[in-house]
PDB file of C-alpha atoms in Angstrom:
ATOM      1  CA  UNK H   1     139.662 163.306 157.334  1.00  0.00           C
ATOM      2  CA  UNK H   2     136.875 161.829 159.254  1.00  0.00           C
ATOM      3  CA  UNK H   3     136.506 159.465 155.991  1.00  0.00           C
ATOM      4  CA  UNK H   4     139.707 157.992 156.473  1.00  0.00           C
ATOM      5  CA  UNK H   5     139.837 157.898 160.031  1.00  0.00           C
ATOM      6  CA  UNK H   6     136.410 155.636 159.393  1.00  0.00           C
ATOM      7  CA  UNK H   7     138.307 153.376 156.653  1.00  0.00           C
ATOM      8  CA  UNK H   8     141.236 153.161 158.901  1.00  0.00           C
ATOM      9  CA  UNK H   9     139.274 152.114 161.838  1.00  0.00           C
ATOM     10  CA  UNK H  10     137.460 149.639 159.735  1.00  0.00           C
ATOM     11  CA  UNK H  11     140.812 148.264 158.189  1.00  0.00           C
ATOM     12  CA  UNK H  12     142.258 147.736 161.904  1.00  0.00           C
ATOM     13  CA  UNK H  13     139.074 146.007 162.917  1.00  0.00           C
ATOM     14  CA  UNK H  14     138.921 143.445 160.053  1.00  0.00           C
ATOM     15  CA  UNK H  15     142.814 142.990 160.385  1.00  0.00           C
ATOM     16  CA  UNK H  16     142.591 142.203 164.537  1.00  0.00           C
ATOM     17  CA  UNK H  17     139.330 140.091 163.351  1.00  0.00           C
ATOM     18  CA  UNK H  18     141.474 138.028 161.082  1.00  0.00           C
ATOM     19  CA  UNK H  19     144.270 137.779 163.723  1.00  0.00           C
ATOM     20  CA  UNK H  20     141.598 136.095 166.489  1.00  0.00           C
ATOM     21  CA  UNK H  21     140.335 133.818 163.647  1.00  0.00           C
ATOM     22  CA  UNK H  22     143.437 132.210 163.125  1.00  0.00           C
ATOM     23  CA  UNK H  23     144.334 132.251 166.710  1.00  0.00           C
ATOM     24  CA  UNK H  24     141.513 129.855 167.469  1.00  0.00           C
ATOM     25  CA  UNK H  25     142.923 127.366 165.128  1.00  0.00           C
ATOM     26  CA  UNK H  26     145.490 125.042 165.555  1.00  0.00           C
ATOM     27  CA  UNK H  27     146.420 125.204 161.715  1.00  0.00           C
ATOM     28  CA  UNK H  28     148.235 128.431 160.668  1.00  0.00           C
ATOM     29  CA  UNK H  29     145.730 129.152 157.673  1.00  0.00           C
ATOM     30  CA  UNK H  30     144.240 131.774 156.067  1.00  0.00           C
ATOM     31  CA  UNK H  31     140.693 132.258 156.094  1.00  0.00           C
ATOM     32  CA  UNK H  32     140.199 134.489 153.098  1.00  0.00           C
ATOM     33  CA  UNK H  33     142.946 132.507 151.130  1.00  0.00           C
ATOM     34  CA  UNK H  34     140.882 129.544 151.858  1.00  0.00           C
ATOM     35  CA  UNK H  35     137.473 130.543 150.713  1.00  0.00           C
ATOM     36  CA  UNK H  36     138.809 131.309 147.668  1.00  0.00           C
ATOM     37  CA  UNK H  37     140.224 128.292 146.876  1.00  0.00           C
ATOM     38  CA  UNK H  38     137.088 126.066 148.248  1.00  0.00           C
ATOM     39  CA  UNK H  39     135.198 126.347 145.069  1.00  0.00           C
ATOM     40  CA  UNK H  40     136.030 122.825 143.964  1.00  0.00           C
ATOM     41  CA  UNK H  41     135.289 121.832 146.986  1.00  0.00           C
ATOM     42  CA  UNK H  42     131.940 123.513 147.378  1.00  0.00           C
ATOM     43  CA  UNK H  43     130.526 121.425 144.513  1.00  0.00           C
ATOM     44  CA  UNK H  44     130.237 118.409 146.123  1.00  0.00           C
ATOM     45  CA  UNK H  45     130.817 119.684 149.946  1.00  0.00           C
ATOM     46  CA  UNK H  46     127.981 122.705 149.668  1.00  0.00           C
ATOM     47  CA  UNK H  47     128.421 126.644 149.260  1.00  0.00           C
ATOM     48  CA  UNK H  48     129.056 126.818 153.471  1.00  0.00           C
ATOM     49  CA  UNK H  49     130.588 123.437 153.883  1.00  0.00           C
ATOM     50  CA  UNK H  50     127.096 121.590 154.288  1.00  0.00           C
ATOM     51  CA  UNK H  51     126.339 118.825 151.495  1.00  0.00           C
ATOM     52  CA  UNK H  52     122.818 118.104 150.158  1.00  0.00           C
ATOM     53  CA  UNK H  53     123.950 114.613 149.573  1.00  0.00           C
ATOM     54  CA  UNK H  54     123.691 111.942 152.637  1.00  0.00           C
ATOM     55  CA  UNK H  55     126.582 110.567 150.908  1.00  0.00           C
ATOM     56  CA  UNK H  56     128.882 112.941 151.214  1.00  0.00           C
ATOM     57  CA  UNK H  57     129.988 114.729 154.964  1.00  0.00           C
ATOM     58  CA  UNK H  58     129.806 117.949 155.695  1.00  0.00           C
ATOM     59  CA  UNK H  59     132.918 119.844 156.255  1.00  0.00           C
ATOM     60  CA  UNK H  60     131.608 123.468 157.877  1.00  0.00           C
ATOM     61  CA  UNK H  61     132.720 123.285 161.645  1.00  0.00           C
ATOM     62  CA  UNK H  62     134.970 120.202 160.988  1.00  0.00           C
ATOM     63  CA  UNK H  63     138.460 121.086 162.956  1.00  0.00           C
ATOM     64  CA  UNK H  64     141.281 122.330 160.947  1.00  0.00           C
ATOM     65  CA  UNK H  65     143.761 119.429 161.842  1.00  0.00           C
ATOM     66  CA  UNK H  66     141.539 116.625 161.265  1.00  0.00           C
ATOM     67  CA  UNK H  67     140.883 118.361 157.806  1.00  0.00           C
ATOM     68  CA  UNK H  68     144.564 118.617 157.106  1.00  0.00           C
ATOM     69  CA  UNK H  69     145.125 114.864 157.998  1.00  0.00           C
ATOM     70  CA  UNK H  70     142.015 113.732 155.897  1.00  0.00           C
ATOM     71  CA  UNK H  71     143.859 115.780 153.282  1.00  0.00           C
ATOM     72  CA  UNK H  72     146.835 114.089 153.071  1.00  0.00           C
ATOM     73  CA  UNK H  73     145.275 110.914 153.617  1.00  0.00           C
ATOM     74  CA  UNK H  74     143.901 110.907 150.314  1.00  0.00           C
ATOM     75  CA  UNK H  75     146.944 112.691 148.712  1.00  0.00           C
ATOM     76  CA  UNK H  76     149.278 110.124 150.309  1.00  0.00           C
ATOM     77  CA  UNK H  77     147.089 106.783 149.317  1.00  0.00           C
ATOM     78  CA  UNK H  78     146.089 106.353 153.377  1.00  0.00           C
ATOM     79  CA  UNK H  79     141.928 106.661 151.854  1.00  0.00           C
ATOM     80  CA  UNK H  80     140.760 106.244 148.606  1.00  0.00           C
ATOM     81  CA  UNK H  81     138.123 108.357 146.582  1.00  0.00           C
ATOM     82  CA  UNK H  82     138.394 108.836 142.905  1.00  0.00           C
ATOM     83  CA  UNK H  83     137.229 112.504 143.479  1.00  0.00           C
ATOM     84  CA  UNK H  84     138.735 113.132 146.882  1.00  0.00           C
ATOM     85  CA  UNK H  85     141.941 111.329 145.882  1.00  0.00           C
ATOM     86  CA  UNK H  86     142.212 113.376 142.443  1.00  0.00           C
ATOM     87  CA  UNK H  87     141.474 116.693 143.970  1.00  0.00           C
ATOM     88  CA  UNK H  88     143.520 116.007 147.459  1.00  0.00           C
ATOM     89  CA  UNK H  89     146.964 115.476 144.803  1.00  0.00           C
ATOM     90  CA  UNK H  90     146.665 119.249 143.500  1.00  0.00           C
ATOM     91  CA  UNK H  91     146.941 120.549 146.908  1.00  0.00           C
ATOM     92  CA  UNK H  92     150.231 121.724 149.005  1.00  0.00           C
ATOM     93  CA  UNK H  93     150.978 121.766 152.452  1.00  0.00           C
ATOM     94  CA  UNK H  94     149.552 125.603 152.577  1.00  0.00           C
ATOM     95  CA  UNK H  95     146.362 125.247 150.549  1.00  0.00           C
ATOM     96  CA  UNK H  96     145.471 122.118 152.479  1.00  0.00           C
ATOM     97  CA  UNK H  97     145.875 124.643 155.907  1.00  0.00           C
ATOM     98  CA  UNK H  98     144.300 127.501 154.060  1.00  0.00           C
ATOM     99  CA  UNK H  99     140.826 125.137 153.521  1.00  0.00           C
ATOM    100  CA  UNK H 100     141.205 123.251 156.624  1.00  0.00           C
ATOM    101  CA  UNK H 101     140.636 127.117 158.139  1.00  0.00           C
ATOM    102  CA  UNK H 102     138.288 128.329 155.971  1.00  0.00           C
ATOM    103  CA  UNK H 103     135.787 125.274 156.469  1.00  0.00           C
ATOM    104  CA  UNK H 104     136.249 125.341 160.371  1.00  0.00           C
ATOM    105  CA  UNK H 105     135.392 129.026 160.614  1.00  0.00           C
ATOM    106  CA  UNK H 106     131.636 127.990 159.212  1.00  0.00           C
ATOM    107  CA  UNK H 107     128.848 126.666 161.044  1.00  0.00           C
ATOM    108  CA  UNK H 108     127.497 123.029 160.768  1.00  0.00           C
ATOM    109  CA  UNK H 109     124.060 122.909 159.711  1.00  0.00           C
ATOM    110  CA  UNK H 110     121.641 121.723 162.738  1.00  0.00           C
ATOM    111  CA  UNK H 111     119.938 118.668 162.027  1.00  0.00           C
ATOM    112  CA  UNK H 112     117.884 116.162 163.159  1.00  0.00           C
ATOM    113  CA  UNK H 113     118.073 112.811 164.252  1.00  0.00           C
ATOM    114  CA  UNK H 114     117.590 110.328 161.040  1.00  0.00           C
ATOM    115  CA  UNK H 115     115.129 107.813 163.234  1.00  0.00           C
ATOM    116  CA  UNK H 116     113.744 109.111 165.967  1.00  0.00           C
ATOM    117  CA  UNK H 117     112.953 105.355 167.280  1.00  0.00           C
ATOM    118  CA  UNK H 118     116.735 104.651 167.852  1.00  0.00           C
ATOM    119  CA  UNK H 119     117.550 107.338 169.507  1.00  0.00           C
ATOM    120  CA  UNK H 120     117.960 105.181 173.085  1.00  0.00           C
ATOM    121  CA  UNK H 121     120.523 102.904 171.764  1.00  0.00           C
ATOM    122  CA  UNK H 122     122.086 105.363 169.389  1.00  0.00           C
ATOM    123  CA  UNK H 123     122.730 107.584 172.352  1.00  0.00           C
ATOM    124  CA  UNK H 124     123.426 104.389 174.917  1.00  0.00           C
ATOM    125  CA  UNK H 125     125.878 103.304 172.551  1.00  0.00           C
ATOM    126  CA  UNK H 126     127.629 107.227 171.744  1.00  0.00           C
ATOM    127  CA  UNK H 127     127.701 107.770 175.699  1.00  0.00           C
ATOM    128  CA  UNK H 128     128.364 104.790 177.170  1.00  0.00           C
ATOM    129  CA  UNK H 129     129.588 102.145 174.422  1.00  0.00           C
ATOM    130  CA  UNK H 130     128.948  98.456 175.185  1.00  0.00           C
ATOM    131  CA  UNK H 131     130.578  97.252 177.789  1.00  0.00           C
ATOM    132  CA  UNK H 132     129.521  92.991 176.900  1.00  0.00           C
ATOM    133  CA  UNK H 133     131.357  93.606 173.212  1.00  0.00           C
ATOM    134  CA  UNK H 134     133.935  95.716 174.115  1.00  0.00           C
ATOM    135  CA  UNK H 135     133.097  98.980 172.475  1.00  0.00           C
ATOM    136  CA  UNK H 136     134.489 102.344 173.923  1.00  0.00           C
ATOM    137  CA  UNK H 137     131.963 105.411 174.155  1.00  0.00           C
ATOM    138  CA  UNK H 138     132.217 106.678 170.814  1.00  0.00           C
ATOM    139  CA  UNK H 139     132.450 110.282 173.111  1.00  0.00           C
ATOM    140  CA  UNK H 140     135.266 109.385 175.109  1.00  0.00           C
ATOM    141  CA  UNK H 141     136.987 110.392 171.615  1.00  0.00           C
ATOM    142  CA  UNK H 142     134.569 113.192 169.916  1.00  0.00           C
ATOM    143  CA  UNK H 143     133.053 114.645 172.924  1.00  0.00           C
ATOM    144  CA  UNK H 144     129.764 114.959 174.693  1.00  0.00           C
ATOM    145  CA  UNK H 145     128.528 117.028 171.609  1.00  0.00           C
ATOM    146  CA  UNK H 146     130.845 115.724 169.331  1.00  0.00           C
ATOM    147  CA  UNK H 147     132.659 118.489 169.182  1.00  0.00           C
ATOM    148  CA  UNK H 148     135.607 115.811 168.197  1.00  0.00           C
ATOM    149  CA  UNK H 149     139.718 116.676 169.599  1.00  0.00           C
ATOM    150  CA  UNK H 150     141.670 118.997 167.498  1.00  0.00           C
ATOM    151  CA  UNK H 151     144.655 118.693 169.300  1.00  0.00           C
ATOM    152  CA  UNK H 152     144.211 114.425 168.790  1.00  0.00           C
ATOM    153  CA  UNK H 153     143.000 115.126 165.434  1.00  0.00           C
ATOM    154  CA  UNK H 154     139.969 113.109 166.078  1.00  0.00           C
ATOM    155  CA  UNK H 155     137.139 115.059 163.758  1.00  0.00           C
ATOM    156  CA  UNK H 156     133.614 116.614 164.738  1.00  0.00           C
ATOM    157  CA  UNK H 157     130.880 114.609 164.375  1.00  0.00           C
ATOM    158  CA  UNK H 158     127.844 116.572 165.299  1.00  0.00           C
ATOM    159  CA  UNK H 159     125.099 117.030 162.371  1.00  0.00           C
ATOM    160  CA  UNK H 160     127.459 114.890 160.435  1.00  0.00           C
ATOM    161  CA  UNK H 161     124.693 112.985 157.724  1.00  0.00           C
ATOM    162  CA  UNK H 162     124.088 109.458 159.040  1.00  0.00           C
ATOM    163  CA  UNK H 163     124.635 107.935 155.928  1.00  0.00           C
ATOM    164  CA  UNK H 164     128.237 109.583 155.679  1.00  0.00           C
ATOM    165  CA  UNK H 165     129.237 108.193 159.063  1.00  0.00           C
ATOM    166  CA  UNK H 166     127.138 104.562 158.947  1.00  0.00           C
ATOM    167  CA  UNK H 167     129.708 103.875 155.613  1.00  0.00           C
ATOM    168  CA  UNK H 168     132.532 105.555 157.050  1.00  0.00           C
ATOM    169  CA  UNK H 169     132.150 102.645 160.237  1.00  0.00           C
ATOM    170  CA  UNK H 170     131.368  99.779 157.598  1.00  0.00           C
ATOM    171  CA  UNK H 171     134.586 100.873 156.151  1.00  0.00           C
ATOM    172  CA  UNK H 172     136.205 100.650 158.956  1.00  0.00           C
ATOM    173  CA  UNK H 173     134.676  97.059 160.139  1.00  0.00           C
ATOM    174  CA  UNK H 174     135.828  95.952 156.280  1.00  0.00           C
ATOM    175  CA  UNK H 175     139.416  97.323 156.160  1.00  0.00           C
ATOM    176  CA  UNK H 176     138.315  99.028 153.564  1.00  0.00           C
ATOM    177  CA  UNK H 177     139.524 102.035 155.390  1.00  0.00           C
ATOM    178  CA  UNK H 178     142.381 102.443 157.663  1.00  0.00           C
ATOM    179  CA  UNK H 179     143.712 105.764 158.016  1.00  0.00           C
ATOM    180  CA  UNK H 180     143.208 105.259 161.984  1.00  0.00           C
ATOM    181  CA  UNK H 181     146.798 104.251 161.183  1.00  0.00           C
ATOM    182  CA  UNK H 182     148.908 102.064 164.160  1.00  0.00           C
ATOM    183  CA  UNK H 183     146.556 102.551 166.752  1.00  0.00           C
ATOM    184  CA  UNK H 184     143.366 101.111 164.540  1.00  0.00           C
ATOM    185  CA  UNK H 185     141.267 102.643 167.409  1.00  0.00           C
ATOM    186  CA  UNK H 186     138.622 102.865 164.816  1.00  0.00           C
ATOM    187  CA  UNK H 187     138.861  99.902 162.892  1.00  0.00           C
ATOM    188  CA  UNK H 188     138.456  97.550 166.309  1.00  0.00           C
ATOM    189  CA  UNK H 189     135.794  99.468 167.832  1.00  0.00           C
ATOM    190  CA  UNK H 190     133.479  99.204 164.272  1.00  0.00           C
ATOM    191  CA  UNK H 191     134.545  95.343 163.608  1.00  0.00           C
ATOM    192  CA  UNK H 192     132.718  94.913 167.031  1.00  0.00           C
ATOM    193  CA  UNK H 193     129.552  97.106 165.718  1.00  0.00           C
ATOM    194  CA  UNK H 194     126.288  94.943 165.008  1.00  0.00           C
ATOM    195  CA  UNK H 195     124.395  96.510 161.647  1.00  0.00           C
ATOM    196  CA  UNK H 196     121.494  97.661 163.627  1.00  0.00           C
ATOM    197  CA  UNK H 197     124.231  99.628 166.242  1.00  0.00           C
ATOM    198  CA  UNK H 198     125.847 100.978 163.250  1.00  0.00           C
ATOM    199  CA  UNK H 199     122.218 102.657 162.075  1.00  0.00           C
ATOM    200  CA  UNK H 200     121.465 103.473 165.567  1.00  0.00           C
ATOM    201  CA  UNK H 201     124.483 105.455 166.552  1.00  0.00           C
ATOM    202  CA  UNK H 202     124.829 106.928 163.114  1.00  0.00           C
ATOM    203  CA  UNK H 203     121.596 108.094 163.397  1.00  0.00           C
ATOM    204  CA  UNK H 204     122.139 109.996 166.545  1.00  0.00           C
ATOM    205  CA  UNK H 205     125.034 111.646 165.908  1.00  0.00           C
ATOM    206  CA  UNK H 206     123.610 113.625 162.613  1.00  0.00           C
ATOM    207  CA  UNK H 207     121.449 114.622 165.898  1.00  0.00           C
ATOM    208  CA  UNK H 208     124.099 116.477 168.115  1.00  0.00           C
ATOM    209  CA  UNK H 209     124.653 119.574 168.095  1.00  0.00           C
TER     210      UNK H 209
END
């Protein structure tokens, strides 16, 4: 008796566990169903959700409705990626929630600033924009941390890989991506961006934490 009275206890435990873990999200997902469908995604994206390549952003701690978005972005021809695009048009409406979950519920890896010598304009430029070109704090939109918005769908950026988010604004600047949709909140604040901003700022977001 006291055997099952144990498992039972432990069963209730996990169950209420899983309950608050969804409850924190704003995507009704499921945790476990995600993490076993993130292996694909894991190849490129890192066993947790943290990639060894610059190149490509890490996705532990990212919030579940940005993910969704970024998800259908690709499916629905918003962003282009050969491999993001391919992989984004197997996925439904649930499995898209299920990952977006699964990858929020794990911890960004910590990292360091890329160059420590920007770190005064990177952070000038993150808290307080510039005010003679016309660009908004980049934290009036991700946060003091950058924690990013869930509710706005406006993504995480702490740790993020400097490389990741210096191409993701040259993008931006270029056209070359526009899946900040009507508003193009992104896409005028980056055209305004000198190169040596772009480094700076990218630099001391991979920082935050």
């Amino acid at each position: 008796m006291k055997i099952k009275l144990a498992s039972l206890f432990a069963i209730a435990g996990l169950t209420l566990a899983a309950i608050d873990a969804r409850a924190e999200s704003l995507v009704d997902g499921s945790i476990e169903d995600g993490k076993a469908k993130a292996l694909t995604c894991t190849a490129c994206h890192g066993p947790e959700g943290n990639s060894a390549n610059p190149l490509w952003p890490n996705i532990a701690g990212q919030n579940a409705p940005y993910t969704v978005a970024t998800l259908r972005a690709f499916k629905e021809g918003m962003r282009s990626n050969p491999l993001m695009t391919s992989q984004a048009m197997l996925l439904g409406d649930e499995d898209m929630a299920d990952l977006a979950v699964y990858f929020e519920s794990l911890p960004v890896a910590a990292q360091a600033v890329k160059n420590p010598e920007t770190v005064g304009r990177g952070e000038s430029l993150y808290r307080g924009g510039n005010l003679e070109t016309g660009v908004a704090a980049c934290m009036s939109c991700h946060g003091p941390t950058g924690d990013g918005n869930p509710a706005a769908k406006y993504p995480a950026l702490r740790g993020q890989h400097a490389e990741y988010t210096a191409k993701q604004l040259r993008d931006y600047a270029s056209g070359a991506r526009t899946s900040d949709g009507k508003t193009r909140v992104m896409r005028d604040i980056a055209v305004r961006l000198r190169e040596e901003e772009i480094e700076a700022v990218a630099s001391y977001v991979q920082g935050l934490r």
